[in-house]
Amino acid sequence: IKIGSLFPGFEMDLGKVGMEAKEARRMSEFAAVALEASSEAIKTSGILDVPNFGEHTGVSIGGGFGGLKDLDKSVRRTIEKGMHKVDKLIAAKAIPGSAAVNVALHYGFHAGDMASVTSACASGASNIIHGYHQIVHGDAKMMVCGGTGETAPLNYLAFGNIGALSSDDDDPTKV
């Protein structure tokens, strides 16, 4: 299922994560990216009996931005069609913790706390550190940790306005 049209090349493989299209449409692009990456990490971890780890597994996934495309679409729809047409799932899609929540719910993980540490570009590393502490302190035996994000016009405009993007207009295909 194509989750985001502004995320070139990302198309969630529903078969890979074992999810129905209806369920996938209930999450933002950054959560879908986190779910697919988590699925890949779990499969390559060598842990074959993941469902039996559910009560001993926690999730710590965060990001600097998430749900911006859904927020933008919801605001535009509200302006065009009225407040009664706001996406009823927008809060669940746009909260920073929704990536971690979707992974935890999908796999039935619920050890310790389910966290979403947001520390801008360092969010992935911060969540890995948080997961490490969960294991060391005995709150979980296994953690799914990392970072996710979503690119949207708002990101580019904001970072461009503060001068954080390159102004070099050279052709990137020429080295």
Short mmCIF file of N, CA and C in Angstrom, two decimals:
data_model
loop_
_atom_site.label_atom_id
_atom_site.label_comp_id
_atom_site.label_asym_id
_atom_site.label_seq_id
_atom_site.Cartn_x
_atom_site.Cartn_y
_atom_site.Cartn_z
N ILE A 1 0.86 -1.18 0.00
CA ILE A 1 0.00 0.00 0.00
C ILE A 1 0.90 1.23 0.00
N LYS A 2 0.58 2.17 -0.83
CA LYS A 2 1.34 3.41 -0.90
C LYS A 2 0.85 4.29 0.24
N ILE A 3 1.71 4.50 1.24
CA ILE A 3 1.32 5.31 2.40
C ILE A 3 1.53 6.79 2.12
N GLY A 4 2.67 7.15 1.55
CA GLY A 4 2.94 8.57 1.36
C GLY A 4 3.46 8.88 -0.03
N SER A 5 2.83 9.81 -0.69
CA SER A 5 3.24 10.15 -2.05
C SER A 5 4.49 11.03 -2.07
N LEU A 6 4.82 11.65 -0.96
CA LEU A 6 5.99 12.51 -0.92
C LEU A 6 7.21 11.81 -0.32
N PHE A 7 7.12 10.52 -0.13
CA PHE A 7 8.24 9.74 0.40
C PHE A 7 8.68 8.81 -0.71
N PRO A 8 9.54 9.29 -1.61
CA PRO A 8 9.89 8.54 -2.82
C PRO A 8 10.39 7.13 -2.53
N GLY A 9 9.78 6.19 -3.21
CA GLY A 9 10.24 4.82 -3.13
C GLY A 9 9.68 4.02 -1.98
N PHE A 10 9.02 4.65 -0.99
CA PHE A 10 8.50 3.86 0.13
C PHE A 10 7.10 3.39 -0.18
N GLU A 11 6.96 2.11 -0.18
CA GLU A 11 5.66 1.49 -0.33
C GLU A 11 5.62 0.35 0.66
N MET A 12 4.75 0.42 1.63
CA MET A 12 4.71 -0.57 2.69
C MET A 12 4.33 -1.93 2.12
N ASP A 13 5.12 -2.93 2.45
CA ASP A 13 4.85 -4.29 2.03
C ASP A 13 3.98 -4.95 3.11
N LEU A 14 2.68 -4.96 2.87
CA LEU A 14 1.74 -5.47 3.86
C LEU A 14 1.99 -6.93 4.20
N GLY A 15 2.38 -7.71 3.20
CA GLY A 15 2.67 -9.12 3.44
C GLY A 15 3.86 -9.30 4.36
N LYS A 16 4.84 -8.43 4.20
CA LYS A 16 6.06 -8.52 5.01
C LYS A 16 5.77 -8.27 6.49
N VAL A 17 4.86 -7.36 6.77
CA VAL A 17 4.56 -7.04 8.16
C VAL A 17 3.31 -7.76 8.68
N GLY A 18 2.60 -8.46 7.80
CA GLY A 18 1.40 -9.17 8.22
C GLY A 18 0.27 -8.24 8.64
N MET A 19 -0.09 -7.34 7.75
CA MET A 19 -1.09 -6.34 8.08
C MET A 19 -2.09 -6.17 6.94
N GLU A 20 -3.31 -5.86 7.29
CA GLU A 20 -4.35 -5.57 6.31
C GLU A 20 -4.27 -4.10 5.89
N ALA A 21 -4.70 -3.81 4.66
CA ALA A 21 -4.65 -2.44 4.14
C ALA A 21 -5.44 -1.47 5.01
N LYS A 22 -6.59 -1.90 5.51
CA LYS A 22 -7.43 -1.02 6.35
C LYS A 22 -6.66 -0.58 7.60
N GLU A 23 -5.96 -1.52 8.21
CA GLU A 23 -5.17 -1.21 9.41
C GLU A 23 -4.02 -0.26 9.06
N ALA A 24 -3.38 -0.49 7.93
CA ALA A 24 -2.24 0.35 7.51
C ALA A 24 -2.67 1.79 7.27
N ARG A 25 -3.86 1.99 6.75
CA ARG A 25 -4.34 3.35 6.47
C ARG A 25 -4.61 4.15 7.74
N ARG A 26 -4.62 3.50 8.88
CA ARG A 26 -4.88 4.18 10.15
C ARG A 26 -3.61 4.76 10.78
N MET A 27 -2.48 4.63 10.09
CA MET A 27 -1.24 5.16 10.65
C MET A 27 -0.59 6.13 9.67
N SER A 28 0.20 7.03 10.22
CA SER A 28 0.95 7.98 9.41
C SER A 28 2.14 7.28 8.76
N GLU A 29 2.70 7.97 7.79
CA GLU A 29 3.83 7.42 7.06
C GLU A 29 5.02 7.11 7.97
N PHE A 30 5.32 7.98 8.93
CA PHE A 30 6.48 7.72 9.78
C PHE A 30 6.27 6.49 10.65
N ALA A 31 5.03 6.20 11.03
CA ALA A 31 4.73 4.99 11.80
C ALA A 31 4.84 3.76 10.90
N ALA A 32 4.40 3.87 9.65
CA ALA A 32 4.50 2.75 8.71
C ALA A 32 5.96 2.41 8.43
N VAL A 33 6.80 3.43 8.29
CA VAL A 33 8.24 3.21 8.09
C VAL A 33 8.81 2.48 9.31
N ALA A 34 8.44 2.92 10.50
CA ALA A 34 8.93 2.28 11.74
C ALA A 34 8.46 0.84 11.83
N LEU A 35 7.22 0.58 11.45
CA LEU A 35 6.69 -0.78 11.53
C LEU A 35 7.42 -1.71 10.57
N GLU A 36 7.63 -1.25 9.35
CA GLU A 36 8.32 -2.11 8.39
C GLU A 36 9.78 -2.32 8.80
N ALA A 37 10.44 -1.28 9.28
CA ALA A 37 11.82 -1.43 9.74
C ALA A 37 11.90 -2.36 10.95
N SER A 38 10.94 -2.25 11.86
CA SER A 38 10.90 -3.12 13.03
C SER A 38 10.68 -4.57 12.61
N SER A 39 9.81 -4.77 11.64
CA SER A 39 9.55 -6.12 11.14
C SER A 39 10.83 -6.74 10.58
N GLU A 40 11.56 -5.95 9.81
CA GLU A 40 12.83 -6.41 9.23
C GLU A 40 13.85 -6.70 10.33
N ALA A 41 13.93 -5.83 11.33
CA ALA A 41 14.88 -6.03 12.42
C ALA A 41 14.55 -7.29 13.23
N ILE A 42 13.28 -7.51 13.48
CA ILE A 42 12.87 -8.69 14.23
C ILE A 42 13.21 -9.96 13.44
N LYS A 43 12.92 -9.95 12.14
CA LYS A 43 13.20 -11.13 11.31
C LYS A 43 14.69 -11.42 11.21
N THR A 44 15.52 -10.39 11.16
CA THR A 44 16.97 -10.62 11.03
C THR A 44 17.66 -10.81 12.38
N SER A 45 16.92 -10.64 13.48
CA SER A 45 17.52 -10.78 14.81
C SER A 45 17.86 -12.22 15.16
N GLY A 46 17.21 -13.17 14.50
CA GLY A 46 17.42 -14.56 14.83
C GLY A 46 16.51 -15.07 15.93
N ILE A 47 15.70 -14.19 16.49
CA ILE A 47 14.74 -14.60 17.51
C ILE A 47 13.51 -15.12 16.79
N LEU A 48 13.30 -16.41 16.88
CA LEU A 48 12.26 -17.04 16.08
C LEU A 48 10.90 -17.05 16.75
N ASP A 49 10.85 -16.96 18.07
CA ASP A 49 9.60 -17.09 18.78
C ASP A 49 9.16 -15.74 19.35
N VAL A 50 9.07 -14.74 18.50
CA VAL A 50 8.75 -13.38 18.94
C VAL A 50 7.43 -13.29 19.71
N PRO A 51 6.35 -13.96 19.29
CA PRO A 51 5.10 -13.80 20.04
C PRO A 51 5.23 -14.16 21.52
N ASN A 52 6.06 -15.13 21.87
CA ASN A 52 6.22 -15.50 23.28
C ASN A 52 7.08 -14.50 24.06
N PHE A 53 7.68 -13.56 23.38
CA PHE A 53 8.45 -12.51 24.04
C PHE A 53 7.59 -11.29 24.34
N GLY A 54 6.35 -11.27 23.88
CA GLY A 54 5.49 -10.10 23.99
C GLY A 54 5.49 -9.41 25.33
N GLU A 55 5.29 -10.19 26.40
CA GLU A 55 5.21 -9.57 27.73
C GLU A 55 6.57 -9.15 28.25
N HIS A 56 7.64 -9.54 27.58
CA HIS A 56 9.00 -9.20 28.00
C HIS A 56 9.68 -8.22 27.04
N THR A 57 8.93 -7.73 26.06
CA THR A 57 9.50 -6.87 25.02
C THR A 57 8.90 -5.48 25.08
N GLY A 58 9.75 -4.49 25.04
CA GLY A 58 9.31 -3.11 25.02
C GLY A 58 9.66 -2.46 23.70
N VAL A 59 9.15 -1.27 23.50
CA VAL A 59 9.38 -0.51 22.28
C VAL A 59 9.79 0.90 22.64
N SER A 60 10.83 1.38 21.99
CA SER A 60 11.28 2.76 22.17
C SER A 60 11.67 3.30 20.79
N ILE A 61 10.74 3.98 20.17
CA ILE A 61 10.95 4.52 18.82
C ILE A 61 10.46 5.97 18.80
N GLY A 62 11.28 6.86 18.31
CA GLY A 62 10.88 8.26 18.25
C GLY A 62 11.44 8.94 17.02
N GLY A 63 11.09 10.19 16.87
CA GLY A 63 11.58 10.96 15.75
C GLY A 63 11.36 12.44 15.97
N GLY A 64 12.04 13.24 15.18
CA GLY A 64 11.90 14.68 15.30
C GLY A 64 10.56 15.19 14.78
N PHE A 65 10.09 14.60 13.70
CA PHE A 65 8.82 14.99 13.09
C PHE A 65 8.05 13.73 12.74
N GLY A 66 6.76 13.82 12.73
CA GLY A 66 5.93 12.71 12.29
C GLY A 66 4.51 13.17 12.09
N GLY A 67 3.86 12.59 11.13
CA GLY A 67 2.47 12.90 10.87
C GLY A 67 2.23 14.24 10.20
N LEU A 68 3.29 14.87 9.70
CA LEU A 68 3.11 16.21 9.10
C LEU A 68 2.22 16.18 7.87
N LYS A 69 2.36 15.15 7.05
CA LYS A 69 1.52 15.07 5.84
C LYS A 69 0.06 14.88 6.22
N ASP A 70 -0.19 14.05 7.22
CA ASP A 70 -1.56 13.84 7.66
C ASP A 70 -2.14 15.11 8.28
N LEU A 71 -1.32 15.82 9.07
CA LEU A 71 -1.78 17.08 9.65
C LEU A 71 -2.11 18.09 8.56
N ASP A 72 -1.22 18.20 7.57
CA ASP A 72 -1.44 19.12 6.47
C ASP A 72 -2.73 18.78 5.73
N LYS A 73 -2.91 17.52 5.42
CA LYS A 73 -4.11 17.08 4.70
C LYS A 73 -5.37 17.34 5.52
N SER A 74 -5.29 17.10 6.82
CA SER A 74 -6.44 17.32 7.70
C SER A 74 -6.80 18.80 7.81
N VAL A 75 -5.77 19.64 7.92
CA VAL A 75 -6.03 21.09 7.98
C VAL A 75 -6.66 21.58 6.68
N ARG A 76 -6.11 21.15 5.55
CA ARG A 76 -6.67 21.56 4.25
C ARG A 76 -8.13 21.09 4.11
N ARG A 77 -8.39 19.86 4.51
CA ARG A 77 -9.75 19.32 4.40
C ARG A 77 -10.70 20.09 5.31
N THR A 78 -10.24 20.45 6.50
CA THR A 78 -11.07 21.21 7.43
C THR A 78 -11.39 22.59 6.88
N ILE A 79 -10.39 23.25 6.29
CA ILE A 79 -10.61 24.57 5.70
C ILE A 79 -11.60 24.49 4.55
N GLU A 80 -11.45 23.47 3.71
CA GLU A 80 -12.31 23.33 2.53
C GLU A 80 -13.72 22.85 2.86
N LYS A 81 -13.85 21.92 3.82
CA LYS A 81 -15.14 21.26 4.04
C LYS A 81 -15.76 21.51 5.40
N GLY A 82 -15.03 22.17 6.29
CA GLY A 82 -15.58 22.48 7.60
C GLY A 82 -15.03 21.60 8.71
N MET A 83 -15.22 22.09 9.94
CA MET A 83 -14.64 21.42 11.11
C MET A 83 -15.18 20.01 11.31
N HIS A 84 -16.38 19.75 10.88
CA HIS A 84 -16.96 18.42 11.07
C HIS A 84 -16.29 17.36 10.18
N LYS A 85 -15.44 17.79 9.26
CA LYS A 85 -14.76 16.85 8.36
C LYS A 85 -13.31 16.57 8.76
N VAL A 86 -12.91 17.01 9.96
CA VAL A 86 -11.55 16.74 10.41
C VAL A 86 -11.38 15.22 10.54
N ASP A 87 -10.21 14.74 10.19
CA ASP A 87 -9.89 13.32 10.27
C ASP A 87 -10.01 12.86 11.71
N LYS A 88 -10.89 11.90 11.98
CA LYS A 88 -11.11 11.47 13.37
C LYS A 88 -9.91 10.74 13.95
N LEU A 89 -8.99 10.33 13.11
CA LEU A 89 -7.79 9.64 13.58
C LEU A 89 -6.55 10.53 13.62
N ILE A 90 -6.71 11.84 13.37
CA ILE A 90 -5.54 12.70 13.23
C ILE A 90 -4.69 12.75 14.51
N ALA A 91 -5.31 12.76 15.66
CA ALA A 91 -4.53 12.79 16.90
C ALA A 91 -3.70 11.52 17.03
N ALA A 92 -4.30 10.38 16.75
CA ALA A 92 -3.58 9.11 16.85
C ALA A 92 -2.49 8.99 15.80
N LYS A 93 -2.68 9.61 14.64
CA LYS A 93 -1.68 9.54 13.57
C LYS A 93 -0.51 10.48 13.82
N ALA A 94 -0.76 11.62 14.43
CA ALA A 94 0.25 12.66 14.49
C ALA A 94 1.04 12.74 15.78
N ILE A 95 0.60 12.11 16.84
CA ILE A 95 1.37 12.21 18.08
C ILE A 95 2.73 11.55 17.89
N PRO A 96 3.78 12.12 18.47
CA PRO A 96 5.14 11.57 18.26
C PRO A 96 5.28 10.11 18.65
N GLY A 97 4.50 9.64 19.60
CA GLY A 97 4.61 8.26 20.05
C GLY A 97 3.87 7.25 19.20
N SER A 98 3.18 7.70 18.15
CA SER A 98 2.35 6.76 17.40
C SER A 98 3.17 5.69 16.67
N ALA A 99 4.41 5.96 16.31
CA ALA A 99 5.24 4.93 15.68
C ALA A 99 5.49 3.80 16.68
N ALA A 100 5.88 4.14 17.90
CA ALA A 100 6.13 3.14 18.93
C ALA A 100 4.85 2.39 19.28
N VAL A 101 3.75 3.12 19.38
CA VAL A 101 2.46 2.50 19.72
C VAL A 101 2.06 1.48 18.65
N ASN A 102 2.20 1.85 17.38
CA ASN A 102 1.81 0.94 16.30
C ASN A 102 2.65 -0.32 16.30
N VAL A 103 3.94 -0.20 16.54
CA VAL A 103 4.82 -1.39 16.60
C VAL A 103 4.43 -2.25 17.80
N ALA A 104 4.24 -1.63 18.95
CA ALA A 104 3.88 -2.38 20.16
C ALA A 104 2.54 -3.11 19.99
N LEU A 105 1.56 -2.42 19.45
CA LEU A 105 0.24 -3.04 19.25
C LEU A 105 0.30 -4.17 18.23
N HIS A 106 1.02 -3.94 17.14
CA HIS A 106 1.08 -4.94 16.07
C HIS A 106 1.69 -6.25 16.57
N TYR A 107 2.73 -6.16 17.38
CA TYR A 107 3.42 -7.35 17.85
C TYR A 107 3.01 -7.80 19.25
N GLY A 108 2.21 -7.02 19.94
CA GLY A 108 1.81 -7.39 21.30
C GLY A 108 2.91 -7.22 22.32
N PHE A 109 3.79 -6.25 22.10
CA PHE A 109 4.88 -5.98 23.03
C PHE A 109 4.39 -5.03 24.11
N HIS A 110 4.68 -5.36 25.37
CA HIS A 110 4.22 -4.48 26.44
C HIS A 110 5.05 -4.59 27.72
N ALA A 111 6.33 -4.77 27.59
CA ALA A 111 7.19 -4.81 28.78
C ALA A 111 7.58 -3.39 29.17
N GLY A 112 7.80 -3.18 30.46
CA GLY A 112 8.27 -1.87 30.92
C GLY A 112 7.40 -0.78 30.35
N ASP A 113 8.03 0.28 29.93
CA ASP A 113 7.23 1.34 29.32
C ASP A 113 7.41 1.32 27.80
N MET A 114 6.44 1.81 27.13
CA MET A 114 6.52 1.98 25.69
C MET A 114 6.86 3.46 25.51
N ALA A 115 8.02 3.75 24.93
CA ALA A 115 8.51 5.12 24.92
C ALA A 115 8.70 5.67 23.53
N SER A 116 8.73 6.98 23.48
CA SER A 116 9.06 7.69 22.26
C SER A 116 9.86 8.92 22.66
N VAL A 117 11.17 8.75 22.69
CA VAL A 117 12.05 9.85 23.06
C VAL A 117 12.25 10.73 21.83
N THR A 118 11.96 12.00 21.97
CA THR A 118 12.11 12.92 20.85
C THR A 118 13.23 13.89 21.16
N SER A 119 14.29 13.79 20.38
CA SER A 119 15.44 14.68 20.56
C SER A 119 16.01 15.07 19.20
N ALA A 120 15.13 15.58 18.36
CA ALA A 120 15.47 16.05 17.01
C ALA A 120 16.22 14.98 16.23
N CYS A 121 17.34 15.34 15.65
CA CYS A 121 18.09 14.40 14.79
C CYS A 121 18.73 13.26 15.57
N ALA A 122 18.80 13.38 16.89
CA ALA A 122 19.39 12.33 17.72
C ALA A 122 18.34 11.37 18.28
N SER A 123 17.11 11.46 17.82
CA SER A 123 16.03 10.64 18.37
C SER A 123 16.30 9.15 18.29
N GLY A 124 16.82 8.67 17.17
CA GLY A 124 17.11 7.24 17.03
C GLY A 124 18.10 6.78 18.08
N ALA A 125 19.19 7.51 18.23
CA ALA A 125 20.21 7.15 19.23
C ALA A 125 19.64 7.25 20.64
N SER A 126 18.85 8.27 20.92
CA SER A 126 18.27 8.44 22.25
C SER A 126 17.35 7.27 22.60
N ASN A 127 16.59 6.78 21.62
CA ASN A 127 15.69 5.66 21.87
C ASN A 127 16.46 4.35 22.06
N ILE A 128 17.56 4.19 21.38
CA ILE A 128 18.40 3.01 21.58
C ILE A 128 18.97 3.02 23.00
N ILE A 129 19.43 4.18 23.46
CA ILE A 129 19.95 4.31 24.83
C ILE A 129 18.85 4.01 25.84
N HIS A 130 17.65 4.53 25.58
CA HIS A 130 16.53 4.26 26.48
C HIS A 130 16.24 2.76 26.55
N GLY A 131 16.23 2.08 25.40
CA GLY A 131 16.01 0.64 25.36
C GLY A 131 17.07 -0.13 26.12
N TYR A 132 18.31 0.30 25.97
CA TYR A 132 19.42 -0.31 26.70
C TYR A 132 19.17 -0.24 28.21
N HIS A 133 18.76 0.92 28.68
CA HIS A 133 18.49 1.10 30.11
C HIS A 133 17.32 0.23 30.57
N GLN A 134 16.32 0.06 29.73
CA GLN A 134 15.19 -0.81 30.08
C GLN A 134 15.67 -2.24 30.33
N ILE A 135 16.57 -2.70 29.49
CA ILE A 135 17.10 -4.07 29.64
C ILE A 135 18.01 -4.17 30.85
N VAL A 136 18.93 -3.24 30.99
CA VAL A 136 19.89 -3.26 32.10
C VAL A 136 19.17 -3.22 33.45
N HIS A 137 18.11 -2.45 33.54
CA HIS A 137 17.38 -2.32 34.82
C HIS A 137 16.33 -3.41 35.01
N GLY A 138 16.26 -4.35 34.09
CA GLY A 138 15.35 -5.49 34.24
C GLY A 138 13.90 -5.22 33.89
N ASP A 139 13.62 -4.11 33.24
CA ASP A 139 12.24 -3.80 32.87
C ASP A 139 11.80 -4.51 31.59
N ALA A 140 12.75 -5.01 30.82
CA ALA A 140 12.45 -5.74 29.58
C ALA A 140 13.59 -6.71 29.30
N LYS A 141 13.27 -7.79 28.62
CA LYS A 141 14.30 -8.73 28.18
C LYS A 141 14.73 -8.44 26.75
N MET A 142 13.84 -7.80 26.00
CA MET A 142 14.14 -7.46 24.61
C MET A 142 13.46 -6.13 24.31
N MET A 143 14.13 -5.30 23.52
CA MET A 143 13.58 -4.00 23.13
C MET A 143 13.69 -3.83 21.62
N VAL A 144 12.68 -3.22 21.04
CA VAL A 144 12.72 -2.79 19.65
C VAL A 144 12.91 -1.29 19.72
N CYS A 145 14.04 -0.79 19.19
CA CYS A 145 14.39 0.62 19.37
C CYS A 145 14.83 1.24 18.05
N GLY A 146 14.69 2.55 17.97
CA GLY A 146 15.19 3.26 16.81
C GLY A 146 14.52 4.60 16.63
N GLY A 147 14.68 5.12 15.42
CA GLY A 147 14.12 6.41 15.09
C GLY A 147 13.42 6.35 13.75
N THR A 148 12.51 7.25 13.54
CA THR A 148 11.77 7.32 12.28
C THR A 148 11.49 8.78 11.99
N GLY A 149 11.07 9.04 10.81
CA GLY A 149 10.77 10.42 10.44
C GLY A 149 9.94 10.46 9.18
N GLU A 150 9.62 11.66 8.80
CA GLU A 150 8.79 11.86 7.64
C GLU A 150 9.19 13.19 7.01
N THR A 151 9.33 13.18 5.72
CA THR A 151 9.64 14.43 5.03
C THR A 151 8.35 14.99 4.45
N ALA A 152 8.22 16.28 4.57
CA ALA A 152 7.04 16.98 4.06
C ALA A 152 7.47 18.38 3.66
N PRO A 153 6.69 19.04 2.82
CA PRO A 153 7.05 20.41 2.42
C PRO A 153 7.32 21.33 3.61
N LEU A 154 6.56 21.16 4.69
CA LEU A 154 6.76 22.00 5.87
C LEU A 154 8.17 21.87 6.43
N ASN A 155 8.71 20.64 6.47
CA ASN A 155 10.08 20.43 6.94
C ASN A 155 11.05 21.25 6.11
N TYR A 156 10.96 21.09 4.80
CA TYR A 156 11.88 21.77 3.89
C TYR A 156 11.77 23.28 4.00
N LEU A 157 10.55 23.78 4.06
CA LEU A 157 10.36 25.23 4.16
C LEU A 157 10.93 25.77 5.47
N ALA A 158 10.65 25.10 6.57
CA ALA A 158 11.13 25.57 7.87
C ALA A 158 12.65 25.55 7.94
N PHE A 159 13.27 24.43 7.55
CA PHE A 159 14.73 24.35 7.60
C PHE A 159 15.37 25.30 6.58
N GLY A 160 14.73 25.48 5.46
CA GLY A 160 15.23 26.43 4.47
C GLY A 160 15.19 27.86 4.99
N ASN A 161 14.11 28.21 5.67
CA ASN A 161 13.96 29.57 6.20
C ASN A 161 14.97 29.91 7.29
N ILE A 162 15.48 28.93 7.99
CA ILE A 162 16.49 29.23 9.02
C ILE A 162 17.91 29.02 8.48
N GLY A 163 18.02 28.72 7.19
CA GLY A 163 19.34 28.58 6.57
C GLY A 163 20.02 27.25 6.85
N ALA A 164 19.24 26.23 7.22
CA ALA A 164 19.83 24.93 7.57
C ALA A 164 19.98 24.00 6.36
N LEU A 165 19.53 24.43 5.19
CA LEU A 165 19.67 23.62 3.98
C LEU A 165 20.73 24.23 3.07
N SER A 166 21.31 23.40 2.28
CA SER A 166 22.31 23.88 1.33
C SER A 166 21.67 24.80 0.31
N SER A 167 22.37 25.87 0.01
CA SER A 167 21.89 26.77 -1.04
C SER A 167 22.65 26.54 -2.34
N ASP A 168 23.49 25.52 -2.36
CA ASP A 168 24.26 25.16 -3.56
C ASP A 168 23.31 24.58 -4.59
N ASP A 169 23.22 25.22 -5.74
CA ASP A 169 22.28 24.75 -6.76
C ASP A 169 22.96 23.92 -7.84
N ASP A 170 24.13 23.38 -7.53
CA ASP A 170 24.81 22.51 -8.50
C ASP A 170 23.97 21.25 -8.75
N ASP A 171 24.14 20.70 -9.91
CA ASP A 171 23.45 19.46 -10.27
C ASP A 171 24.00 18.32 -9.40
N PRO A 172 23.16 17.69 -8.57
CA PRO A 172 23.65 16.64 -7.67
C PRO A 172 24.11 15.37 -8.40
N THR A 173 23.77 15.26 -9.67
CA THR A 173 24.22 14.08 -10.42
C THR A 173 25.65 14.25 -10.91
N LYS A 174 26.18 15.46 -10.83
CA LYS A 174 27.57 15.72 -11.22
C LYS A 174 28.44 15.73 -9.97
N VAL A 175 29.45 14.91 -9.99
CA VAL A 175 30.33 14.83 -8.82
C VAL A 175 31.61 15.56 -9.07
#
